[in-house]
Coordinates of N, CA and C in Angstrom, one line a residue:
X10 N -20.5 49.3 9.3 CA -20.1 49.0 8.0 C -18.7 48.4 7.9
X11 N -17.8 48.9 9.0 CA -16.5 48.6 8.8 C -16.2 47.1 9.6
X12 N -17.2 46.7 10.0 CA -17.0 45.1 10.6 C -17.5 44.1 9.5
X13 N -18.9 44.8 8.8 CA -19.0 43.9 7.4 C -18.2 43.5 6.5
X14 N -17.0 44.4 6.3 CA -16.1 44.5 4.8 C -15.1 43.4 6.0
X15 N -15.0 43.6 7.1 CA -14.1 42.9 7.9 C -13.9 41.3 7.7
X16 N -15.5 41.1 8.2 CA -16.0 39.8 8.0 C -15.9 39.3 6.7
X17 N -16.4 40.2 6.1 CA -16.0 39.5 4.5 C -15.1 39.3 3.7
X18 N -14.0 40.2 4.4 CA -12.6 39.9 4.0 C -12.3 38.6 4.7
X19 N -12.4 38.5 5.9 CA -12.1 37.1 7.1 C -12.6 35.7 5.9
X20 N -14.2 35.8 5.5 CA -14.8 34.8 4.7 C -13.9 34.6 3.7
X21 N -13.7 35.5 3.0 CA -12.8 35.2 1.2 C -11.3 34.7 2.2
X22 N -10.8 35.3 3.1 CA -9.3 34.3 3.2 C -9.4 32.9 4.1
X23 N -10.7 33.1 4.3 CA -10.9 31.0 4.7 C -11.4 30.9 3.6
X24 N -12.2 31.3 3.1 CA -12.2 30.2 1.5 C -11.0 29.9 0.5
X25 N -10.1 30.7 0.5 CA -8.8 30.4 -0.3 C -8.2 29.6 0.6
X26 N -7.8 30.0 2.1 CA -7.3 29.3 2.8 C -7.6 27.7 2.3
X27 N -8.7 27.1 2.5 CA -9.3 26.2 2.6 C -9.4 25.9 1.0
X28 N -9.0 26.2 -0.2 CA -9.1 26.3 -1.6 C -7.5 25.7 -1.7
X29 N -6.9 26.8 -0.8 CA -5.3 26.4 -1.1 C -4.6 24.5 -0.6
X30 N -5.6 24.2 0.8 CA -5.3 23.0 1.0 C -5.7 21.6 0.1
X31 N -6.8 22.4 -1.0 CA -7.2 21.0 -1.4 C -6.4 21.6 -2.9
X32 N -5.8 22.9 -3.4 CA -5.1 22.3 -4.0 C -3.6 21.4 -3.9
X33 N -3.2 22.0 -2.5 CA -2.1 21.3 -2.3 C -2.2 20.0 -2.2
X34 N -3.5 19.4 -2.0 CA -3.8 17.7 -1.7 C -3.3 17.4 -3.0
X35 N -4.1 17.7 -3.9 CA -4.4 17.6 -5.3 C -3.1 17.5 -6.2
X36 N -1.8 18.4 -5.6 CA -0.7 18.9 -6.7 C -0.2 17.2 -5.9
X37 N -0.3 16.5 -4.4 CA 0.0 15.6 -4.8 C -0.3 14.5 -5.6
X38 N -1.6 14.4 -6.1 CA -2.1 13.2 -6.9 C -1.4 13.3 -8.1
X39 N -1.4 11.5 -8.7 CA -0.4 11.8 -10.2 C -1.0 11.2 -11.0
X40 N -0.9 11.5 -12.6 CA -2.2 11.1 -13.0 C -0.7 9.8 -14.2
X41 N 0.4 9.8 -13.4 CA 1.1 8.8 -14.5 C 1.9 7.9 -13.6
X42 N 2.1 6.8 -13.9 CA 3.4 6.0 -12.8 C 4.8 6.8 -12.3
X43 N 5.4 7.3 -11.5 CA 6.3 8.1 -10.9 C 7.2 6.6 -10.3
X44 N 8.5 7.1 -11.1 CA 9.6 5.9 -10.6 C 10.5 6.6 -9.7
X45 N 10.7 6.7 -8.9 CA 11.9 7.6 -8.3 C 13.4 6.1 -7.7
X46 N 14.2 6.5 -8.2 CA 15.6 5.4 -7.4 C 16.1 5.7 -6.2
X47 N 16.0 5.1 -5.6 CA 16.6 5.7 -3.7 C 17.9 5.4 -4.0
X48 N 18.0 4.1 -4.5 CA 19.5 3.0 -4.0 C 19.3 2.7 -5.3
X49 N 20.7 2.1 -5.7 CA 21.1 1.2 -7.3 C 22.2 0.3 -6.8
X50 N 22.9 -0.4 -6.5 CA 24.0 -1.7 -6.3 C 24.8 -1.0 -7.3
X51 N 26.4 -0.8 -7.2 CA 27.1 -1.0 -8.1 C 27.3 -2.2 -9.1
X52 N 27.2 -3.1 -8.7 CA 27.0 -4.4 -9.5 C 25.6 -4.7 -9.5
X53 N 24.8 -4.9 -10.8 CA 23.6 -5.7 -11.4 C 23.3 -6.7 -11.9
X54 N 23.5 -7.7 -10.9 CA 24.0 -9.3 -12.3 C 22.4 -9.6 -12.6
X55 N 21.2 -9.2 -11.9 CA 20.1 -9.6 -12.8 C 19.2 -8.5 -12.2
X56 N 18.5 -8.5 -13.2 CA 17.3 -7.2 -13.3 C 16.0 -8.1 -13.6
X57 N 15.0 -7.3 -12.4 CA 13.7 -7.9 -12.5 C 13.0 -8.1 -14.2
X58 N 12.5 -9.0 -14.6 CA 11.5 -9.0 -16.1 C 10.3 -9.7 -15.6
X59 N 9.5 -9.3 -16.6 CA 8.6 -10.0 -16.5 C 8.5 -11.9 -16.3
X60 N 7.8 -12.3 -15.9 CA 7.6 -13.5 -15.6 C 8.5 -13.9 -14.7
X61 N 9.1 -13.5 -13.8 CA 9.9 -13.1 -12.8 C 9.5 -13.5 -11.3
X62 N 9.8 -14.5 -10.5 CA 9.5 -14.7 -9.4 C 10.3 -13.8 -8.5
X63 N 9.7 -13.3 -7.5 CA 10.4 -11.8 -7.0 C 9.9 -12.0 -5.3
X64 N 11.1 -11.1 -4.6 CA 10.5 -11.1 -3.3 C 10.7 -9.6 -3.3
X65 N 10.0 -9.0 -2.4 CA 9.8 -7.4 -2.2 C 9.5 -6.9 -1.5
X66 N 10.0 -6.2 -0.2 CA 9.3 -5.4 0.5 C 8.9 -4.0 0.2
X67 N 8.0 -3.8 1.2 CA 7.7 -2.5 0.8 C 6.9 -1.7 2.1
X68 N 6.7 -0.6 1.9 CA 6.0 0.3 2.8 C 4.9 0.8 2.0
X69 N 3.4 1.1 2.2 CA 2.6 1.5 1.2 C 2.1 2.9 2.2
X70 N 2.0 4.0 1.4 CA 1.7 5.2 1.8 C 0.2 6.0 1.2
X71 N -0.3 6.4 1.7 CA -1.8 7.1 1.2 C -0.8 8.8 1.0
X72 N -1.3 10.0 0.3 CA -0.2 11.0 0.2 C -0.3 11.8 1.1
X73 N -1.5 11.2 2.3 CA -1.1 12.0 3.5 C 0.0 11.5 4.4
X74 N 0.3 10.8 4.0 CA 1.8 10.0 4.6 C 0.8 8.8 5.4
X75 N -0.4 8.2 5.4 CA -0.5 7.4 6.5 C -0.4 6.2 5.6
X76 N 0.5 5.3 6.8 CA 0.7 4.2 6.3 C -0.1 3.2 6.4
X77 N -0.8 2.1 5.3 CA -1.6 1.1 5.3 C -1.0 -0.1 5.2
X78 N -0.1 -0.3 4.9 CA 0.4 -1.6 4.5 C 2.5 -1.6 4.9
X79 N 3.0 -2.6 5.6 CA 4.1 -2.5 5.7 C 5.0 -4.1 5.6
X80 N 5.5 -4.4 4.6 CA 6.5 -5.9 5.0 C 7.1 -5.9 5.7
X81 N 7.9 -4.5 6.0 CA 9.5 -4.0 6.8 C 8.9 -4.7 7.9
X82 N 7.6 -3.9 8.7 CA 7.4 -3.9 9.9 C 7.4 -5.3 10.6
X83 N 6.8 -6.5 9.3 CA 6.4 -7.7 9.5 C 7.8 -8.5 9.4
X84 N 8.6 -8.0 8.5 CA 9.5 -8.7 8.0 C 10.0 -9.7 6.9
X85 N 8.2 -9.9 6.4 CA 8.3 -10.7 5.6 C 7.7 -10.3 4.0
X86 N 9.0 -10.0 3.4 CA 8.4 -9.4 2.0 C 7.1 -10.5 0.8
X87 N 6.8 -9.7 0.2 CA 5.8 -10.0 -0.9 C 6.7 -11.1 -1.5
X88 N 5.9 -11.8 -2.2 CA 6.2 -12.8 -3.0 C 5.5 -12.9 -4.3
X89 N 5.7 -12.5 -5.9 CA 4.9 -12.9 -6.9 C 5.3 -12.9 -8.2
X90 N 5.3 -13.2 -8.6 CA 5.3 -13.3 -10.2 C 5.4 -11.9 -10.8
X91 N 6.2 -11.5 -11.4 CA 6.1 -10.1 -12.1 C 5.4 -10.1 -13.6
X92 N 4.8 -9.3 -13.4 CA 3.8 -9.0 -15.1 C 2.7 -9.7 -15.1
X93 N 2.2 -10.6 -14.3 CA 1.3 -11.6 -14.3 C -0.3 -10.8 -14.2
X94 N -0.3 -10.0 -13.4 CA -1.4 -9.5 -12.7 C -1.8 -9.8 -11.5
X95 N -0.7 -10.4 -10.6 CA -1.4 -11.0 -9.6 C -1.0 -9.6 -8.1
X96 N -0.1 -8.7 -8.9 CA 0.0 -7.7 -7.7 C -0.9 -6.3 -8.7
X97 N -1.0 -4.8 -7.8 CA -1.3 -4.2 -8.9 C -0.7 -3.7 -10.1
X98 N -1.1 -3.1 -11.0 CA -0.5 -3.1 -12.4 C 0.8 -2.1 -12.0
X99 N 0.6 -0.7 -11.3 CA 2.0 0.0 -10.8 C 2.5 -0.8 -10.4
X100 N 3.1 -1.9 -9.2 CA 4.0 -2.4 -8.9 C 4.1 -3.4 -10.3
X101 N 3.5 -4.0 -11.2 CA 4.1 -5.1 -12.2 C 4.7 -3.6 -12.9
X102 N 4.4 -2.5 -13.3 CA 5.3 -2.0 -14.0 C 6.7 -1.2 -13.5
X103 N 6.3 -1.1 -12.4 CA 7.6 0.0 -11.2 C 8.2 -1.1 -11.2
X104 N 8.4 -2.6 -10.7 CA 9.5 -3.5 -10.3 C 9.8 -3.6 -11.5
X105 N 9.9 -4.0 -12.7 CA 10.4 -4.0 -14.2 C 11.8 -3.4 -13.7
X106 N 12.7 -4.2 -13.9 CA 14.3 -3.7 -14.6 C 14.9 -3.1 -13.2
X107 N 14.6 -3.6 -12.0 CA 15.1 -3.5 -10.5 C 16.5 -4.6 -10.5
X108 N 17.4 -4.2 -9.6 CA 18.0 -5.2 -9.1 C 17.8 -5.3 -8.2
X109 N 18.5 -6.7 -7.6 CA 18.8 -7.2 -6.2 C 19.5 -5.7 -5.6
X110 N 18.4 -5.7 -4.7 CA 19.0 -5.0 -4.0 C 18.6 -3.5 -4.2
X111 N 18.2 -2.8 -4.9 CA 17.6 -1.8 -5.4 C 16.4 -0.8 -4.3
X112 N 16.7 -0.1 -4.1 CA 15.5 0.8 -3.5 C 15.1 1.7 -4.3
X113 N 13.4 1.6 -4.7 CA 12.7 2.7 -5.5 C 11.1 3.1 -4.9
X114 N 11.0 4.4 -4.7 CA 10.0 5.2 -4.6 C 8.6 5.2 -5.6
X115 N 7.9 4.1 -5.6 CA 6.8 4.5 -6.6 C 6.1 5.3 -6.1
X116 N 5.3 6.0 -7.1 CA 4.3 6.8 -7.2 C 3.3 6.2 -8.1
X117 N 1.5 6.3 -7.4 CA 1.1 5.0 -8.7 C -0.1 6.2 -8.2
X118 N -1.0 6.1 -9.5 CA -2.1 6.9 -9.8 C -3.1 5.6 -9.3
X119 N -4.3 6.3 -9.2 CA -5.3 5.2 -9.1 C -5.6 4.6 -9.9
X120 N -5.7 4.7 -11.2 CA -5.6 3.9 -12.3 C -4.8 2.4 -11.9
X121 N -3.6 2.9 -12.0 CA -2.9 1.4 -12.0 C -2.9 1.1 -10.1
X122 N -3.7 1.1 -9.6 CA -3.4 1.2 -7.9 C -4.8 0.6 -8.1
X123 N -5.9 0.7 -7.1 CA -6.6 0.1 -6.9 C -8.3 0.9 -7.6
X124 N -7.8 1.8 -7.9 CA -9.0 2.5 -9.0 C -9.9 3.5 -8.1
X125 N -11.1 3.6 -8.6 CA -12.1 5.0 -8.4 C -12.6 3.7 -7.3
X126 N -13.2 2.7 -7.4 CA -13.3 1.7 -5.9 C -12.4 1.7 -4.7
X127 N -10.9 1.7 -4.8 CA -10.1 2.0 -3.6 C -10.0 0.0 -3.0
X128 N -9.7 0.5 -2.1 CA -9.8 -1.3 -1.0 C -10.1 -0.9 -0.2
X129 N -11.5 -0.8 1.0 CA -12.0 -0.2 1.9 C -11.6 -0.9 2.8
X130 N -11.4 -0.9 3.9 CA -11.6 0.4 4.8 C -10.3 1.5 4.8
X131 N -9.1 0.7 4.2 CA -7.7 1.0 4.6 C -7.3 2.5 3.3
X132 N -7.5 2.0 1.8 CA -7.2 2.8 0.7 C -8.5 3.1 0.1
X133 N -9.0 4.5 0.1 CA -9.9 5.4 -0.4 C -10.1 4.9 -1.8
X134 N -11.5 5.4 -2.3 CA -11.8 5.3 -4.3 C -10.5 6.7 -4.4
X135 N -10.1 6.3 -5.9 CA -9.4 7.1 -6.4 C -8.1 8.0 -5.8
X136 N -7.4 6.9 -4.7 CA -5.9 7.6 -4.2 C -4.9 7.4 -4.8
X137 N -4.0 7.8 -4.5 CA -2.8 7.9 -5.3 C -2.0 7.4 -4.3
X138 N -1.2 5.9 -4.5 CA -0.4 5.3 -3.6 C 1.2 5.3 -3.7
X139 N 1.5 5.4 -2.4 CA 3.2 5.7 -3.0 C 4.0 4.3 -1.9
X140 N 4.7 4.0 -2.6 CA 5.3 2.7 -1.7 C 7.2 3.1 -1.9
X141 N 7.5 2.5 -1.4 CA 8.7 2.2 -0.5 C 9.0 0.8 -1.1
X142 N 10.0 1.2 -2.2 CA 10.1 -0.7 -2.5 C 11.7 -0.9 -2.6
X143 N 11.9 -2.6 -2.3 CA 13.4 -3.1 -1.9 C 13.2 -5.0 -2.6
X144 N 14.0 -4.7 -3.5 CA 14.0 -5.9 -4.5 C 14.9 -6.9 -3.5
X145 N 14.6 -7.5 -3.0 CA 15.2 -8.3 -2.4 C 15.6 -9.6 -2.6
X146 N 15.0 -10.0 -3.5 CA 15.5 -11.8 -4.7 C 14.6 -11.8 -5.8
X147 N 15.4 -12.4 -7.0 CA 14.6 -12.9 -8.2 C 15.5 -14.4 -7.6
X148 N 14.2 -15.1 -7.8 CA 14.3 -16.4 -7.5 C 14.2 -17.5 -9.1
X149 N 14.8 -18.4 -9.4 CA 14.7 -18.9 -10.3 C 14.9 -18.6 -11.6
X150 N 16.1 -17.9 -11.8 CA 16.6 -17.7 -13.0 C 18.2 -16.8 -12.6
X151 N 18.9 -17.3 -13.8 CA 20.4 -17.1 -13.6 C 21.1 -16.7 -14.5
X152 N 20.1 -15.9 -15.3 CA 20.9 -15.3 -16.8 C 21.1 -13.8 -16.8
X153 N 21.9 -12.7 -17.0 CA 20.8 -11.6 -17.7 C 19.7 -11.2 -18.6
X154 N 18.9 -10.4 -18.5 CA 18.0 -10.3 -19.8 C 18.4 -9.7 -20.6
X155 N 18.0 -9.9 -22.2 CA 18.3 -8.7 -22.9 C 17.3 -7.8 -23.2
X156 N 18.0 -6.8 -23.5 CA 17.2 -5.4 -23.8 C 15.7 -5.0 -24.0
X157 N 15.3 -6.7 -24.6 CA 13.7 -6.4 -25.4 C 13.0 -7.2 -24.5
X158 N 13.4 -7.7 -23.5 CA 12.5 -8.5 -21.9 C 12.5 -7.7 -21.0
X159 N 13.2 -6.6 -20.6 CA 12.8 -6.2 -19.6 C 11.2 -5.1 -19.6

């Protein structure tokens, strides 16, 4: 009798066990855009806005830390239009109001990341992607913006 209660105590603490890692997967998913600032320039003579031609590197992270995607590694950052749609919707809204020079931590829900589809084989339906971003030129414009553009 005293090996049955054994076993079945053994069963209930692998089932939590194994309960507790998928909440821990879980406490990392976010269900909102997450901006974090690594770096800020003491001087900001321009800040990303929309319609913004931008170069960017980045590191793209799944939240088990594996990496899918890297500029650093290649060396050659992103290139695109800001707000347009032509990257995904977390990065047109995370680069908003960056400077030259700038290091920020996104955190992007699947929503604004590649959705409940994913981009197979590399990003799963429904992950939550975190990138490593470094504003490295707004090209073609020499003003500041004001307040209601960025």
């Amino acid at each position: 009798m005293g090996s049955v209660v054994l076993m079945k105590a053994v069963a209930v603490l692998f089932f939590l066990s194994l309960s507790g890692f998928v909440l821990a997967d879980k406490v990392k998913e976010v269900k909102e855009l997450q901006i974090g600032v690594k770096y800020k320039p003491e001087a900001c003579e321009l800040q990303a806005r929309k319609g913004d031609k931008v170069r960017v590197h980045y590191r793209g992270k799944l939240t088990d830390g594996t990496v899918f995607d890297s500029s650093f590694e290649r060396g050659d950052p992103i290139f695109f239009e800001l707000g347009t749609g032509q990257v995904i919707k977390g990065w047109d809204q995370g680069i908003l109001g960056m400077c030259v020079g700038e290091k920020r931590k996104l955190k992007i829900p699947a929503k604004l990341g590649y959705g409940e589809q994913g981009s197979p084989p590399t990003i799963p339906g429904g992950a939550t992607l975190i990138f490593d971003t470094e504003l490295v030129e707004i090209l073609g414009r020499g003003s500041k913006p004001k307040d209601d553009e960025l």
